[in-house]
PDB file of C-alpha atoms in Angstrom:
ATOM      1  CA  SER A 133     -15.648  -1.961   2.196  1.00 28.00           C
ATOM      2  CA  ARG A 134     -12.753  -1.561   4.574  1.00 28.00           C
ATOM      3  CA  GLY A 135      -9.259  -2.970   4.357  1.00 32.00           C
ATOM      4  CA  ALA A 136      -5.841  -2.267   5.737  1.00 36.00           C
ATOM      5  CA  ASN A 137      -2.363  -3.639   5.553  1.00 34.00           C
ATOM      6  CA  LEU A 138      -0.032  -1.985   8.075  1.00 34.00           C
ATOM      7  CA  ALA A 139       3.717  -2.422   8.344  1.00 35.00           C
ATOM      8  CA  ALA A 140       5.344  -2.939  11.721  1.00 37.00           C
ATOM      9  CA  ALA A 141       6.815   0.586  11.980  1.00 38.00           C
ATOM     10  CA  VAL A 142       3.600   2.513  12.535  1.00 39.00           C
ATOM     11  CA  PRO A 143       3.927   5.750  14.511  1.00 41.00           C
ATOM     12  CA  PRO A 144       2.712   5.007  18.076  1.00 37.00           C
ATOM     13  CA  ILE A 145      -0.328   7.270  17.823  1.00 36.00           C
ATOM     14  CA  LEU A 146      -1.407   5.817  14.470  1.00 38.00           C
ATOM     15  CA  GLU A 147      -2.118   2.167  15.009  1.00 36.00           C
ATOM     16  CA  GLN A 148      -4.802   1.672  12.398  1.00 38.00           C
ATOM     17  CA  ALA A 149      -5.434   2.855   8.861  1.00 38.00           C
ATOM     18  CA  VAL A 150      -8.779   2.331   7.195  1.00 36.00           C
ATOM     19  CA  VAL A 151      -9.640   2.500   3.525  1.00 37.00           C
ATOM     20  CA  ASP A 152     -13.187   3.737   3.027  1.00 34.00           C
ATOM     21  CA  GLN A 153     -14.812   3.470  -0.354  1.00 33.00           C
ATOM     22  CA  ILE A 154     -17.826   5.739  -0.455  1.00 30.00           C
ATOM     23  CA  ARG A 155     -20.256   5.214  -3.286  1.00 31.00           C
ATOM     24  CA  GLN A 156     -22.349   8.055  -4.627  1.00 33.00           C
ATOM     25  CA  PRO A 157     -24.784   7.890  -7.550  1.00 32.00           C
ATOM     26  CA  GLY A 158     -22.764   7.564 -10.745  1.00 34.00           C
ATOM     27  CA  ARG A 159     -19.329   7.805  -9.127  1.00 36.00           C
ATOM     28  CA  CYS A 160     -17.020   6.030  -6.694  1.00 38.00           C
ATOM     29  CA  LEU A 161     -14.673   7.951  -4.394  1.00 42.00           C
ATOM     30  CA  GLY A 162     -11.597   6.416  -2.815  1.00 48.00           C
ATOM     31  CA  LEU A 163     -10.846   7.969   0.548  1.00 48.00           C
ATOM     32  CA  LEU A 164      -8.205   6.949   3.027  1.00 52.00           C
ATOM     33  CA  ASP A 165      -8.999   7.856   6.625  1.00 54.00           C
ATOM     34  CA  VAL A 166      -6.251   7.531   9.217  1.00 54.00           C
ATOM     35  CA  VAL A 167      -7.679   6.923  12.666  1.00 48.00           C
ATOM     36  CA  SER A 168      -6.133   6.043  15.983  1.00 46.00           C
ATOM     37  CA  ALA A 169      -6.857   2.827  17.794  1.00 46.00           C
ATOM     38  CA  SER A 170      -5.211   4.288  20.892  1.00 44.00           C
ATOM     39  CA  PHE A 171      -7.210   5.988  23.638  1.00 41.00           C
ATOM     40  CA  SER A 172      -4.436   8.050  25.215  1.00 44.00           C
ATOM     41  CA  ASP A 173      -4.907  11.650  26.336  1.00 44.00           C
ATOM     42  CA  SER A 174      -2.998  13.039  23.349  1.00 46.00           C
ATOM     43  CA  ASN A 175      -4.594  15.972  21.554  1.00 44.00           C
ATOM     44  CA  GLU A 176      -4.071  14.130  18.260  1.00 49.00           C
ATOM     45  CA  VAL A 177      -6.511  11.369  19.217  1.00 44.00           C
ATOM     46  CA  ASP A 178     -10.181  12.042  18.659  1.00 50.00           C
ATOM     47  CA  LYS A 179     -12.178  10.309  21.427  1.00 57.00           C
ATOM     48  CA  ASN A 180     -15.106   9.862  19.008  1.00 63.00           C
ATOM     49  CA  ASN A 181     -12.897   7.824  16.647  1.00 62.00           C
ATOM     50  CA  GLN A 182     -13.012  10.540  13.997  1.00 64.00           C
ATOM     51  CA  PRO A 183     -10.234  10.493  11.387  1.00 60.00           C
ATOM     52  CA  LEU A 184      -7.032  12.291  12.291  1.00 62.00           C
ATOM     53  CA  ARG A 185      -6.718  13.127   8.612  1.00 62.00           C
ATOM     54  CA  SER A 186      -8.374  12.084   5.327  1.00 66.00           C
ATOM     55  CA  PHE A 187      -6.608  11.674   2.002  1.00 67.00           C
ATOM     56  CA  HIS A 188      -7.904  11.248  -1.524  1.00 65.00           C
ATOM     57  CA  PHE A 189      -6.186  10.980  -4.876  1.00 71.00           C
ATOM     58  CA  SER A 190      -7.500  11.935  -8.280  1.00 68.00           C
ATOM     59  CA  TYR A 191      -5.805  11.561 -11.627  1.00 67.00           C
ATOM     60  CA  GLU A 192      -6.816  13.482 -14.730  1.00 69.00           C
ATOM     61  CA  GLY A 193     -10.026  14.570 -13.020  1.00 71.00           C
ATOM     62  CA  SER A 194     -11.099  11.103 -11.864  1.00 72.00           C
ATOM     63  CA  GLU A 195     -11.190  10.085  -8.212  1.00 76.00           C
ATOM     64  CA  GLU A 196      -9.136   6.946  -7.654  1.00 79.00           C
ATOM     65  CA  VAL A 197     -10.451   4.059  -5.536  1.00 84.00           C
ATOM     66  CA  ALA A 198      -8.071   3.156  -2.694  1.00 86.00           C
ATOM     67  CA  THR A 199      -7.760  -0.601  -2.187  1.00 89.00           C
ATOM     68  CA  CYS A 200      -4.883  -1.085   0.291  1.00 89.00           C
ATOM     69  CA  CYS A 201      -2.281   0.810   2.281  1.00 87.00           C
ATOM     70  CA  SER A 202       0.926   0.332   4.255  1.00 89.00           C
ATOM     71  CA  TRP A 203       3.183   2.538   6.364  1.00 86.00           C
ATOM     72  CA  LEU A 204       6.715   2.823   4.975  1.00 88.00           C
ATOM     73  CA  ALA A 205       8.853   1.012   7.503  1.00 83.00           C
ATOM     74  CA  THR A 206      11.906   3.122   6.585  1.00 87.00           C
ATOM     75  CA  ASP A 207      10.086   6.453   7.150  1.00 86.00           C
ATOM     76  CA  ALA A 208       7.366   6.538   9.823  1.00 81.00           C
ATOM     77  CA  ASN A 209       5.867   9.753   8.359  1.00 86.00           C
ATOM     78  CA  LEU A 210       5.155   8.243   4.948  1.00 89.00           C
ATOM     79  CA  PHE A 211       2.601   5.703   3.843  1.00 89.00           C
ATOM     80  CA  VAL A 212       1.781   4.191   0.477  1.00 91.00           C
ATOM     81  CA  VAL A 213      -1.697   3.589  -0.949  1.00 90.00           C
ATOM     82  CA  GLY A 214      -2.596   1.205  -3.784  1.00 92.00           C
ATOM     83  CA  TYR A 215      -5.503   1.940  -6.132  1.00 90.00           C
ATOM     84  CA  GLN A 216      -7.805   0.098  -8.533  1.00 91.00           C
ATOM     85  CA  SER A 217      -6.101   1.843 -11.457  1.00 90.00           C
ATOM     86  CA  SER A 218      -2.687   0.265 -10.669  1.00 92.00           C
ATOM     87  CA  TYR A 219      -1.350   3.532  -9.241  1.00 92.00           C
ATOM     88  CA  ILE A 220       0.437   3.839  -5.931  1.00 93.00           C
ATOM     89  CA  THR A 221       0.848   7.138  -4.111  1.00 91.00           C
ATOM     90  CA  PHE A 222       3.288   7.952  -1.350  1.00 93.00           C
ATOM     91  CA  TRP A 223       1.758  10.343   1.197  1.00 88.00           C
ATOM     92  CA  ASP A 224       3.400  12.413   3.911  1.00 88.00           C
ATOM     93  CA  PHE A 225       1.123  12.132   6.935  1.00 83.00           C
ATOM     94  CA  ARG A 226       2.418  15.368   8.503  1.00 83.00           C
ATOM     95  CA  ASN A 227       1.411  17.732   5.686  1.00 85.00           C
ATOM     96  CA  GLY A 228      -1.035  15.621   3.660  1.00 83.00           C
ATOM     97  CA  GLN A 229       1.031  16.040   0.493  1.00 87.00           C
ATOM     98  CA  ILE A 230       1.767  13.412  -2.146  1.00 88.00           C
ATOM     99  CA  GLU A 231       5.492  12.675  -2.321  1.00 92.00           C
ATOM    100  CA  ALA A 232       5.190  10.551  -5.473  1.00 91.00           C
ATOM    101  CA  SER A 233       2.614   8.828  -7.643  1.00 91.00           C
ATOM    102  CA  VAL A 234       3.449   5.913  -9.951  1.00 94.00           C
ATOM    103  CA  LYS A 235       1.492   3.600 -12.248  1.00 94.00           C
ATOM    104  CA  LEU A 236       2.946   0.136 -11.599  1.00 94.00           C
ATOM    105  CA  SER A 237       1.320  -1.900 -14.342  1.00 89.00           C
ATOM    106  CA  GLU A 238       0.590  -0.945 -17.936  1.00 87.00           C
ATOM    107  CA  SER A 239      -2.310  -3.414 -17.869  1.00 88.00           C
ATOM    108  CA  GLY A 240      -4.000  -1.206 -15.259  1.00 88.00           C
ATOM    109  CA  SER A 241      -4.614  -4.199 -13.007  1.00 93.00           C
ATOM    110  CA  SER A 242      -5.953  -3.263  -9.561  1.00 94.00           C
ATOM    111  CA  ILE A 243      -3.586  -3.415  -6.600  1.00 96.00           C
ATOM    112  CA  ASN A 244      -5.030  -5.753  -3.965  1.00 95.00           C
ATOM    113  CA  ALA A 245      -2.178  -5.912  -1.418  1.00 96.00           C
ATOM    114  CA  ILE A 246       0.836  -3.803  -0.559  1.00 96.00           C
ATOM    115  CA  VAL A 247       3.743  -4.183   1.882  1.00 95.00           C
ATOM    116  CA  SER A 248       6.946  -2.260   2.578  1.00 93.00           C
ATOM    117  CA  ASN A 249      10.349  -3.670   3.419  1.00 91.00           C
ATOM    118  CA  ASP A 250      11.580  -2.969   6.970  1.00 87.00           C
ATOM    119  CA  LEU A 251      15.212  -2.565   5.893  1.00 88.00           C
ATOM    120  CA  SER A 252      15.029  -0.798   2.526  1.00 89.00           C
ATOM    121  CA  PRO A 253      12.811   1.726   0.707  1.00 90.00           C
ATOM    122  CA  VAL A 254      11.174  -1.052  -1.315  1.00 94.00           C
ATOM    123  CA  VAL A 255       7.408  -1.399  -1.700  1.00 96.00           C
ATOM    124  CA  ILE A 256       5.822  -4.555  -3.094  1.00 97.00           C
ATOM    125  CA  ALA A 257       2.335  -4.560  -4.632  1.00 97.00           C
ATOM    126  CA  GLY A 258       0.167  -7.551  -5.539  1.00 97.00           C
ATOM    127  CA  HIS A 259      -2.248  -7.110  -8.446  1.00 97.00           C
ATOM    128  CA  GLU A 260      -5.627  -8.511  -9.472  1.00 96.00           C
ATOM    129  CA  ASN A 261      -4.017 -10.193 -12.526  1.00 96.00           C
ATOM    130  CA  GLY A 262      -1.492 -12.201 -10.445  1.00 96.00           C
ATOM    131  CA  GLU A 263       1.403  -9.812 -11.023  1.00 96.00           C
ATOM    132  CA  VAL A 264       3.763  -8.599  -8.267  1.00 97.00           C
ATOM    133  CA  SER A 265       5.453  -5.195  -8.712  1.00 97.00           C
ATOM    134  CA  ILE A 266       8.593  -4.338  -6.748  1.00 96.00           C
ATOM    135  CA  TYR A 267       9.252  -0.588  -6.542  1.00 96.00           C
ATOM    136  CA  ASP A 268      12.151   1.332  -4.972  1.00 95.00           C
ATOM    137  CA  PHE A 269      10.810   4.588  -3.515  1.00 93.00           C
ATOM    138  CA  LYS A 270      14.209   6.301  -3.103  1.00 92.00           C
ATOM    139  CA  GLN A 271      15.436   5.449  -6.620  1.00 94.00           C
ATOM    140  CA  LYS A 272      11.922   6.115  -8.026  1.00 93.00           C
ATOM    141  CA  GLN A 273      12.254   2.951 -10.087  1.00 95.00           C
ATOM    142  CA  LEU A 274      10.285  -0.211 -10.776  1.00 96.00           C
ATOM    143  CA  LEU A 275      12.815  -2.924  -9.949  1.00 95.00           C
ATOM    144  CA  LYS A 276      10.894  -5.952 -11.158  1.00 95.00           C
ATOM    145  CA  SER A 277       7.505  -7.307 -12.162  1.00 95.00           C
ATOM    146  CA  ILE A 278       6.865 -10.983 -11.458  1.00 95.00           C
ATOM    147  CA  LYS A 279       3.977 -12.956 -12.950  1.00 95.00           C
ATOM    148  CA  THR A 280       2.939 -15.377 -10.187  1.00 95.00           C
ATOM    149  CA  GLY A 281      -0.008 -16.889 -12.069  1.00 93.00           C
ATOM    150  CA  ASN A 282      -3.436 -15.732 -13.192  1.00 94.00           C
ATOM    151  CA  SER A 283      -5.235 -15.636  -9.845  1.00 96.00           C
ATOM    152  CA  PRO A 284      -5.702 -12.343  -7.987  1.00 96.00           C
ATOM    153  CA  ILE A 285      -3.146 -11.729  -5.252  1.00 97.00           C
ATOM    154  CA  VAL A 286      -4.783 -11.136  -1.882  1.00 95.00           C
ATOM    155  CA  SER A 287      -1.872 -11.101   0.569  1.00 95.00           C
ATOM    156  CA  LEU A 288       1.841 -10.347   0.753  1.00 96.00           C
ATOM    157  CA  CYS A 289       4.281 -10.934   3.597  1.00 94.00           C
ATOM    158  CA  LEU A 290       8.004 -10.242   3.789  1.00 94.00           C
ATOM    159  CA  ILE A 291      10.006 -12.728   5.874  1.00 94.00           C
ATOM    160  CA  ASN A 292      13.673 -13.409   6.711  1.00 93.00           C
ATOM    161  CA  ASN A 293      14.512  -9.697   7.106  1.00 90.00           C
ATOM    162  CA  GLY A 294      12.941  -8.864   3.744  1.00 91.00           C
ATOM    163  CA  LEU A 295      14.916 -11.443   1.781  1.00 93.00           C
ATOM    164  CA  ASN A 296      11.861 -13.568   0.962  1.00 95.00           C
ATOM    165  CA  LEU A 297       8.297 -12.810  -0.035  1.00 96.00           C
ATOM    166  CA  LEU A 298       5.192 -14.910   0.569  1.00 96.00           C
ATOM    167  CA  VAL A 299       2.431 -14.347  -2.011  1.00 97.00           C
ATOM    168  CA  GLY A 300      -1.114 -15.565  -1.363  1.00 96.00           C
ATOM    169  CA  SER A 301      -3.719 -15.710  -4.117  1.00 96.00           C
ATOM    170  CA  THR A 302      -7.377 -16.620  -4.575  1.00 95.00           C
ATOM    171  CA  SER A 303      -6.257 -19.946  -6.080  1.00 95.00           C
ATOM    172  CA  GLY A 304      -5.539 -21.026  -2.500  1.00 93.00           C
ATOM    173  CA  SER A 305      -1.803 -21.278  -3.069  1.00 93.00           C
ATOM    174  CA  VAL A 306       0.984 -19.494  -1.224  1.00 95.00           C
ATOM    175  CA  LYS A 307       4.238 -19.027  -3.113  1.00 96.00           C
ATOM    176  CA  LEU A 308       7.643 -18.242  -1.629  1.00 96.00           C
ATOM    177  CA  TYR A 309       9.946 -15.953  -3.629  1.00 96.00           C
ATOM    178  CA  GLU A 310      13.603 -15.162  -3.048  1.00 95.00           C
ATOM    179  CA  LEU A 311      13.948 -11.420  -3.688  1.00 93.00           C
ATOM    180  CA  LYS A 312      17.664 -11.278  -4.505  1.00 92.00           C
ATOM    181  CA  ASN A 313      17.092 -13.057  -7.830  1.00 93.00           C
ATOM    182  CA  TYR A 314      13.261 -12.797  -7.912  1.00 93.00           C
ATOM    183  CA  GLN A 315      12.921 -16.568  -8.152  1.00 94.00           C
ATOM    184  CA  GLU A 316      10.068 -18.755  -6.922  1.00 94.00           C
ATOM    185  CA  GLN A 317      11.408 -21.122  -4.244  1.00 95.00           C
ATOM    186  CA  ALA A 318       8.331 -23.100  -3.216  1.00 93.00           C
ATOM    187  CA  GLU A 319       4.545 -23.343  -3.470  1.00 92.00           C
ATOM    188  CA  VAL A 320       2.170 -24.595  -0.812  1.00 87.00           C
TER     189      VAL A 320
END
């Protein structure tokens, strides 16, 4: 399956990120391939749409399954990837190195959606169990976990300059949260 969730501040040459899950007998690998959707004459663009770079994350000998990704709006060289195991990793695109890796939920609930704030180093992840995790990359700290319900979260969107968060779930509802006090404001 393929999925992507890109923030607005994507480097010009990198307009698309694709999560590829490749299944092999008895094991599942989570690979993130960064490809360009641009067809400029830059040497960094592969005309055959081959990945510019591939990334994979393993923890304690197990390959993690990537489920979503987002460029960090506050640093165009970094992107964050969410995994089935509830981990997020922050990758530096230039050198392919992991800057940080964090388990967001003790329940181990899969991360289905991830978004970064345009104005601060905050990343927000939506989980399979209806939980939202708000993580500050610079402080290396989980700021808040919000239980939005029991339905899996499938989409996140920051609005009003990152002051509010829209949370969509498989229940069909969309909830609006105010992020200063982490309070639900409305449900549609």
